[in-house]
Each structure stands twice: as C-alpha cells, then as structure tokens.
Amino acid sequence: MTIIGYNVEILKSGNGEDTPNIVSEFVSKNGDNYLYFTKVYCKAKAIPDDVFSSSYRKNEDNTYTKMRDIGPENIDLMRVEIRYDVELTKSDVGFSILRATESNIKPGMKNRLFVFNNDNITRLSYLDLTKNDDGSYRNPSDGEIYETEKAVVTKFFSRFTELDRERMNLLSYRWKQGTKQVSEFLNVLGVTTDEEGVKLIELNDNYGENYPLNSFPLRNNMERIVEIKNFTVTPHPAYSDKIKLYYVNFDATVQRTNGITDEYFTYRYDYIVSLAKAENSVYIEKFRLNEYYNVSN
C-alpha cells in the first residue's frame, strides 16, 4: 500500500471538545528556541502499490503528479503515527514554530520525497483501544466498533460447544451435499444466527473455502467440547477501514474417549477471522484455524 493523504485524528476531550491527537514532549532549550519531539496520529488514505504506479507520474524532482482519478474501491484507511522534530522560538508576541522536520530522515529533498521513505512513520492498530483510568475507551467510537465486532465473534465461537462428535459426522455428510443442506443443518444448531436472529455467518457456494471443515475445532479423537474459556479477540496488524481481521484465541476443555473411559484435556486454539459489513451490523465472512495444541492432560 502507498499512502497518498492524511487526516489527523480528532478525540473528544474531557469537556466534550474536539482535540487533535497530537502529543509533544520537550527535548531541549537553546536560547529562545525550544525543541519538541512530536507525534501526530492520523488516519492515512492508502491505495495498492500497483494502483499508485498506474495513477501517478514521477517527476524529475522526485515529486509525483496525479494522472487519473482513483475509485473508492481502491482506497483504504490505515492508522499511523508520524514523528516530527519541532523547534519553537520565543519572541515578544509569544511562541511560533521556527521549523518542523520529519524525525529519522536522511537529509536532502530527494530523500525526504522518496516514495519508500517511511522512517518517521509507524503503522498502528487501526482501532485505538487504549483506556482511561476509569476503564473507558480513550477513543469511544473505536471502542464501540471493537465491542460490537467482538460480540459477534464471541457468540459464533461459543456455539462450537454444540458440535459434538455425532453432529460433526452429520455435518461432514451434509458438507458434500451442498450449500442448502449445510445451511439448514447449521441453522438448526443455531450456529448461523444469534438469539435475536442477527446473522453471525453467511453461507454461500464458497462455504467450503470460507469455513473449511478442517478448521472446526473438534478433531477425530474428540467427543465434544465441554467448555470454552480464556477467550480473546485481538485486531490483526492488517486490520484497516475495509479489512476487518482478528486473531481469536481460546482454551477448550475437550472430552475424549479411548473406548473404555472418558478423558478430559485442554486444548488451545488459534484462529484468524475476517468480518464483513451488512448494513448496520457485521458478520463473519471467513475463518481459518492456524493451530491447536494440547496444554494439559
């Protein structure tokens, strides 16, 4: 992705006023000049590298000229921290900015304008989930998005406890019959919607690719999942305005049988889950099991 523009984040201050998300730290003083290390938090507009190459022309001075409009389908937003060294000077009328330079940048205009020059920029988690001392989210809108998406993921994975060995065998049989049979079976189990009928997953003809059967948590030597605990939902580093990607981790107490007695083991599961928007809600459009392993026996 190539960044083509920035919008400074705006936060609500304690009195409800809009405040730019900019943090400055005093570094040194030299006469009437004061140096500050400044971090500016932005939502950056970004496009795929190949779209940038075909839409912009490079000039001799290493700047770029836009040649054509870029469709909204190619534009995404990512969250970044941009660092500057800002020098202030003091006069009779107060302080003013003497100069502001990008931190950790090689000197010279050519280096500053080099398209791969990102030494002073760090990509951050798109959702700012830092909390205040009282436990509230510093950025309430991001916190609301996260809690909403987390609730959908949590509801869906909690329903895995319904898929015991017998039901997994039935699901495996229907898996080969087609979308309608799979949808009907999972609907009966309450896996596709929550108690209010809100969609948790969407099954179409790509169900085998989007929800691989071998990514369901129950393995051949497992009878059923007794309990799911230590459930965490963490935004993936690739999470952006359009890419709603999460790590999902949990421990599951599993009943296994050796033909004579039942045994209980704890397994840890690691998933990657992708969400899609549906009007005013979201649902899981894909999931994939990365790994699982026994953590107790």
Short mmCIF file of C-alpha atoms in Angstrom, two decimals:
data_model
loop_
_atom_site.label_atom_id
_atom_site.label_comp_id
_atom_site.label_asym_id
_atom_site.label_seq_id
_atom_site.Cartn_x
_atom_site.Cartn_y
_atom_site.Cartn_z
CA MET A 1 0.00 0.00 0.00
CA THR A 2 1.12 3.57 -0.75
CA ILE A 3 -0.09 6.42 1.44
CA ILE A 4 -1.45 9.39 -0.52
CA GLY A 5 -3.01 11.55 2.22
CA TYR A 6 -3.56 12.06 5.94
CA ASN A 7 -6.29 13.21 8.30
CA VAL A 8 -5.28 13.99 11.88
CA GLU A 9 -7.31 12.01 14.41
CA ILE A 10 -9.77 14.02 16.46
CA LEU A 11 -10.54 12.94 20.02
CA LYS A 12 -13.19 14.11 22.44
CA SER A 13 -11.61 15.88 25.39
CA GLY A 14 -12.95 15.71 28.92
CA ASN A 15 -15.20 18.73 28.34
CA GLY A 16 -16.55 17.27 25.10
CA GLU A 17 -14.49 19.44 22.77
CA ASP A 18 -12.72 18.06 19.71
CA THR A 19 -8.96 17.77 20.24
CA PRO A 20 -6.35 16.79 17.62
CA ASN A 21 -4.50 13.63 18.66
CA ILE A 22 -1.04 15.19 18.83
CA VAL A 23 1.47 14.52 21.60
CA SER A 24 4.58 16.68 22.15
CA GLU A 25 7.49 16.08 24.52
CA PHE A 26 10.04 18.74 25.48
CA VAL A 27 13.59 17.81 24.42
CA SER A 28 15.91 20.80 24.94
CA LYS A 29 16.27 24.59 25.07
CA ASN A 30 18.83 26.71 23.23
CA GLY A 31 18.47 30.40 23.97
CA ASP A 32 14.98 31.43 22.92
CA ASN A 33 14.48 28.25 20.90
CA TYR A 34 12.75 25.15 22.26
CA LEU A 35 12.90 21.69 20.68
CA TYR A 36 9.98 19.24 20.96
CA PHE A 37 9.59 15.66 19.81
CA THR A 38 6.06 15.48 18.40
CA LYS A 39 3.87 12.52 17.48
CA VAL A 40 0.90 13.08 15.19
CA TYR A 41 -1.72 10.33 14.99
CA CYS A 42 -3.53 10.12 11.66
CA LYS A 43 -5.89 8.06 9.56
CA ALA A 44 -3.88 7.67 6.37
CA LYS A 45 -5.50 7.24 2.97
CA ALA A 46 -3.73 4.40 1.15
CA ILE A 47 -4.01 2.64 -2.21
CA PRO A 48 -2.39 -0.56 -3.55
CA ASP A 49 1.12 -0.05 -4.92
CA ASP A 50 0.12 -1.09 -8.46
CA VAL A 51 -2.76 1.42 -8.45
CA PHE A 52 -0.35 4.15 -7.33
CA SER A 53 2.11 3.27 -10.10
CA SER A 54 -0.60 3.44 -12.76
CA SER A 55 -2.25 6.61 -11.38
CA TYR A 56 0.77 8.83 -10.62
CA ARG A 57 3.68 10.00 -12.79
CA LYS A 58 7.07 10.55 -11.22
CA ASN A 59 8.66 13.92 -11.98
CA GLU A 60 12.36 14.74 -12.32
CA ASP A 61 12.44 16.35 -8.86
CA ASN A 62 11.11 13.10 -7.30
CA THR A 63 7.62 14.50 -6.74
CA TYR A 64 4.54 12.85 -8.26
CA THR A 65 1.71 14.16 -10.41
CA LYS A 66 -1.70 12.53 -10.26
CA MET A 67 -2.74 11.38 -13.73
CA ARG A 68 -6.20 9.91 -13.13
CA ASP A 69 -8.93 9.65 -10.51
CA ILE A 70 -8.81 6.70 -8.13
CA GLY A 71 -12.04 4.81 -7.47
CA PRO A 72 -13.24 4.39 -3.87
CA GLU A 73 -12.93 0.60 -4.23
CA ASN A 74 -9.13 1.05 -4.29
CA ILE A 75 -8.91 3.40 -1.30
CA ASP A 76 -8.44 2.13 2.23
CA LEU A 77 -7.58 3.79 5.54
CA MET A 78 -4.84 2.80 7.97
CA ARG A 79 -3.82 4.37 11.27
CA VAL A 80 -0.29 5.72 11.61
CA GLU A 81 1.98 7.62 13.97
CA ILE A 82 4.09 10.32 12.29
CA ARG A 83 7.07 11.75 14.20
CA TYR A 84 8.46 15.27 13.87
CA ASP A 85 11.18 17.36 15.49
CA VAL A 86 9.53 20.73 16.05
CA GLU A 87 11.54 23.81 17.00
CA LEU A 88 9.74 26.77 18.59
CA THR A 89 11.11 30.27 19.02
CA LYS A 90 10.02 32.77 21.66
CA SER A 91 9.50 36.44 20.93
CA ASP A 92 7.68 39.41 22.46
CA VAL A 93 4.39 38.20 20.96
CA GLY A 94 4.77 34.63 22.21
CA PHE A 95 5.83 31.30 20.66
CA SER A 96 5.88 30.42 16.99
CA ILE A 97 7.14 27.41 15.03
CA LEU A 98 10.59 28.04 13.58
CA ARG A 99 10.84 24.72 11.76
CA ALA A 100 9.35 21.21 11.77
CA THR A 101 11.28 18.32 10.23
CA GLU A 102 10.46 14.65 9.92
CA SER A 103 12.33 12.60 12.53
CA ASN A 104 14.89 9.99 11.49
CA ILE A 105 15.00 11.15 7.87
CA LYS A 106 18.18 11.35 5.81
CA PRO A 107 18.95 14.96 4.88
CA GLY A 108 18.15 16.30 1.44
CA MET A 109 14.96 16.94 -0.54
CA LYS A 110 15.42 13.77 -2.65
CA ASN A 111 15.47 11.55 0.43
CA ARG A 112 12.50 13.33 2.01
CA LEU A 113 10.37 12.80 -1.10
CA PHE A 114 11.47 9.23 -1.79
CA VAL A 115 8.28 7.13 -2.02
CA PHE A 116 9.73 4.40 0.22
CA ASN A 117 10.77 6.95 2.83
CA ASN A 118 8.82 5.88 5.92
CA ASP A 119 11.41 6.12 8.67
CA ASN A 120 9.30 8.60 10.59
CA ILE A 121 6.01 6.69 10.14
CA THR A 122 4.80 3.63 12.04
CA ARG A 123 1.63 1.79 11.21
CA LEU A 124 -0.52 1.27 14.30
CA SER A 125 -3.50 -0.84 15.15
CA TYR A 126 -6.38 0.80 13.27
CA LEU A 127 -8.60 0.78 16.34
CA ASP A 128 -7.30 2.83 19.25
CA LEU A 129 -8.25 0.60 22.17
CA THR A 130 -6.27 2.37 24.89
CA LYS A 131 -8.32 3.01 28.02
CA ASN A 132 -8.59 5.78 30.57
CA ASP A 133 -8.00 5.19 34.27
CA ASP A 134 -11.73 4.59 34.78
CA GLY A 135 -11.74 1.78 32.21
CA SER A 136 -13.48 3.75 29.48
CA TYR A 137 -12.03 3.85 25.98
CA ARG A 138 -9.90 6.88 25.18
CA ASN A 139 -11.49 6.86 21.73
CA PRO A 140 -15.15 5.91 22.39
CA SER A 141 -16.03 5.37 18.70
CA ASP A 142 -13.21 2.85 18.22
CA GLY A 143 -14.18 1.13 21.46
CA GLU A 144 -17.79 0.81 20.29
CA ILE A 145 -16.70 -0.72 16.96
CA TYR A 146 -14.46 -3.22 18.71
CA GLU A 147 -17.05 -4.28 21.28
CA THR A 148 -19.68 -4.76 18.57
CA GLU A 149 -17.40 -6.88 16.40
CA LYS A 150 -16.06 -8.80 19.37
CA ALA A 151 -19.62 -9.70 20.42
CA VAL A 152 -20.36 -11.26 17.02
CA VAL A 153 -17.16 -13.32 17.10
CA THR A 154 -17.76 -14.42 20.69
CA LYS A 155 -21.35 -15.51 20.01
CA PHE A 156 -20.32 -17.56 16.99
CA PHE A 157 -17.45 -19.41 18.63
CA SER A 158 -19.49 -20.14 21.77
CA ARG A 159 -21.77 -22.23 19.56
CA PHE A 160 -18.95 -24.64 18.79
CA THR A 161 -19.84 -26.39 22.05
CA GLU A 162 -22.98 -27.64 20.23
CA LEU A 163 -20.94 -29.58 17.69
CA ASP A 164 -20.24 -32.92 19.35
CA ARG A 165 -18.86 -35.95 17.50
CA GLU A 166 -22.24 -37.16 16.26
CA ARG A 167 -23.19 -33.73 14.90
CA MET A 168 -19.79 -33.28 13.28
CA ASN A 169 -20.30 -36.59 11.47
CA LEU A 170 -23.70 -35.37 10.26
CA LEU A 171 -22.20 -32.05 9.20
CA SER A 172 -19.43 -33.84 7.31
CA TYR A 173 -22.06 -35.83 5.41
CA ARG A 174 -24.03 -32.69 4.50
CA TRP A 175 -20.82 -30.85 3.61
CA LYS A 176 -20.66 -32.92 0.44
CA GLN A 177 -24.31 -32.27 -0.48
CA GLY A 178 -24.19 -28.51 -0.95
CA THR A 179 -24.95 -25.08 0.46
CA LYS A 180 -28.63 -25.67 1.20
CA GLN A 181 -28.04 -28.81 3.26
CA VAL A 182 -25.16 -27.26 5.21
CA SER A 183 -27.15 -24.08 5.89
CA GLU A 184 -30.21 -25.98 7.09
CA PHE A 185 -28.16 -28.12 9.46
CA LEU A 186 -26.19 -25.22 10.98
CA ASN A 187 -29.37 -23.14 11.25
CA VAL A 188 -30.98 -25.89 13.33
CA LEU A 189 -27.96 -25.85 15.66
CA GLY A 190 -28.17 -22.06 15.99
CA VAL A 191 -24.68 -21.54 14.59
CA THR A 192 -25.54 -19.05 11.84
CA THR A 193 -27.59 -16.53 13.88
CA ASP A 194 -27.86 -15.36 17.48
CA GLU A 195 -30.93 -15.43 19.73
CA GLU A 196 -32.36 -12.28 18.12
CA GLY A 197 -31.89 -13.65 14.61
CA VAL A 198 -28.87 -11.45 13.84
CA LYS A 199 -26.60 -13.07 11.25
CA LEU A 200 -23.30 -14.41 12.59
CA ILE A 201 -22.01 -16.03 9.36
CA GLU A 202 -23.14 -16.06 5.75
CA LEU A 203 -23.12 -19.34 3.87
CA ASN A 204 -22.91 -19.31 0.07
CA ASP A 205 -21.45 -21.61 -2.56
CA ASN A 206 -17.94 -20.78 -1.29
CA TYR A 207 -18.68 -22.15 2.18
CA GLY A 208 -16.02 -24.84 1.85
CA GLU A 209 -13.34 -22.24 1.20
CA ASN A 210 -14.59 -19.61 3.64
CA TYR A 211 -15.28 -22.02 6.53
CA PRO A 212 -13.05 -25.07 5.96
CA LEU A 213 -14.42 -28.19 7.62
CA ASN A 214 -10.95 -28.97 8.97
CA SER A 215 -10.96 -25.57 10.73
CA PHE A 216 -13.83 -26.59 13.02
CA PRO A 217 -12.31 -27.28 16.45
CA LEU A 218 -13.46 -30.87 17.02
CA ARG A 219 -10.86 -33.43 15.92
CA ASN A 220 -11.35 -37.13 15.16
CA ASN A 221 -10.35 -38.24 18.67
CA MET A 222 -12.65 -35.75 20.42
CA GLU A 223 -16.20 -36.45 21.59
CA ARG A 224 -17.29 -32.93 22.48
CA ILE A 225 -16.20 -29.53 23.72
CA VAL A 226 -17.27 -29.16 27.33
CA GLU A 227 -16.29 -25.54 27.87
CA ILE A 228 -14.59 -22.62 26.12
CA LYS A 229 -12.63 -20.19 28.29
CA ASN A 230 -9.83 -17.57 28.17
CA PHE A 231 -11.46 -16.22 25.01
CA THR A 232 -9.62 -13.27 23.42
CA VAL A 233 -10.34 -11.28 20.26
CA THR A 234 -7.40 -9.14 19.08
CA PRO A 235 -7.25 -6.89 15.99
CA HIS A 236 -4.83 -8.26 13.40
CA PRO A 237 -2.00 -5.89 12.30
CA ALA A 238 -3.60 -5.82 8.83
CA TYR A 239 -6.90 -4.51 10.24
CA SER A 240 -7.95 -1.38 8.34
CA ASP A 241 -11.09 0.52 7.44
CA LYS A 242 -12.03 -2.15 4.88
CA ILE A 243 -10.18 -5.21 6.21
CA LYS A 244 -11.76 -6.32 9.48
CA LEU A 245 -9.34 -9.03 10.54
CA TYR A 246 -8.91 -10.53 14.02
CA TYR A 247 -6.86 -13.06 15.93
CA VAL A 248 -9.13 -15.29 18.01
CA ASN A 249 -7.65 -17.43 20.78
CA PHE A 250 -9.31 -19.62 23.35
CA ASP A 251 -8.84 -22.68 25.53
CA ALA A 252 -11.32 -25.53 25.21
CA THR A 253 -11.93 -28.33 27.68
CA VAL A 254 -12.46 -31.39 25.47
CA GLN A 255 -13.89 -34.79 26.29
CA ARG A 256 -12.05 -37.61 24.62
CA THR A 257 -12.75 -41.32 24.76
CA ASN A 258 -10.39 -44.24 24.49
CA GLY A 259 -13.19 -46.75 24.08
CA ILE A 260 -13.45 -47.53 27.79
CA THR A 261 -13.35 -44.32 29.82
CA ASP A 262 -13.77 -40.65 29.10
CA GLU A 263 -10.80 -38.35 29.49
CA TYR A 264 -10.68 -34.56 29.62
CA PHE A 265 -7.98 -32.43 28.06
CA THR A 266 -7.47 -28.71 27.49
CA TYR A 267 -6.55 -27.52 24.01
CA ARG A 268 -5.53 -24.05 22.91
CA TYR A 269 -6.88 -22.81 19.57
CA ASP A 270 -5.59 -20.01 17.36
CA TYR A 271 -7.83 -18.64 14.59
CA ILE A 272 -7.79 -15.80 12.07
CA VAL A 273 -11.26 -14.39 11.47
CA SER A 274 -12.43 -11.95 8.81
CA LEU A 275 -15.60 -9.88 9.22
CA ALA A 276 -17.83 -8.25 6.61
CA LYS A 277 -20.34 -5.41 6.91
CA ALA A 278 -24.07 -5.95 6.47
CA GLU A 279 -26.00 -2.67 6.64
CA ASN A 280 -25.78 -1.70 10.34
CA SER A 281 -24.14 -4.93 11.53
CA VAL A 282 -21.21 -7.22 10.82
CA TYR A 283 -20.85 -10.96 10.38
CA ILE A 284 -18.04 -13.48 9.98
CA GLU A 285 -17.25 -14.00 6.31
CA LYS A 286 -14.23 -16.29 6.76
CA PHE A 287 -12.31 -18.12 9.45
CA ARG A 288 -9.24 -20.28 9.44
CA LEU A 289 -7.65 -22.42 12.15
CA ASN A 290 -3.93 -21.65 12.39
CA GLU A 291 -3.07 -24.24 15.01
CA TYR A 292 -4.27 -26.07 18.08
CA TYR A 293 -2.30 -27.94 20.71
CA ASN A 294 -2.73 -29.73 23.99
CA VAL A 295 -1.87 -27.61 27.02
CA SER A 296 -2.85 -30.10 29.72
CA ASN A 297 -3.59 -33.81 30.15
#
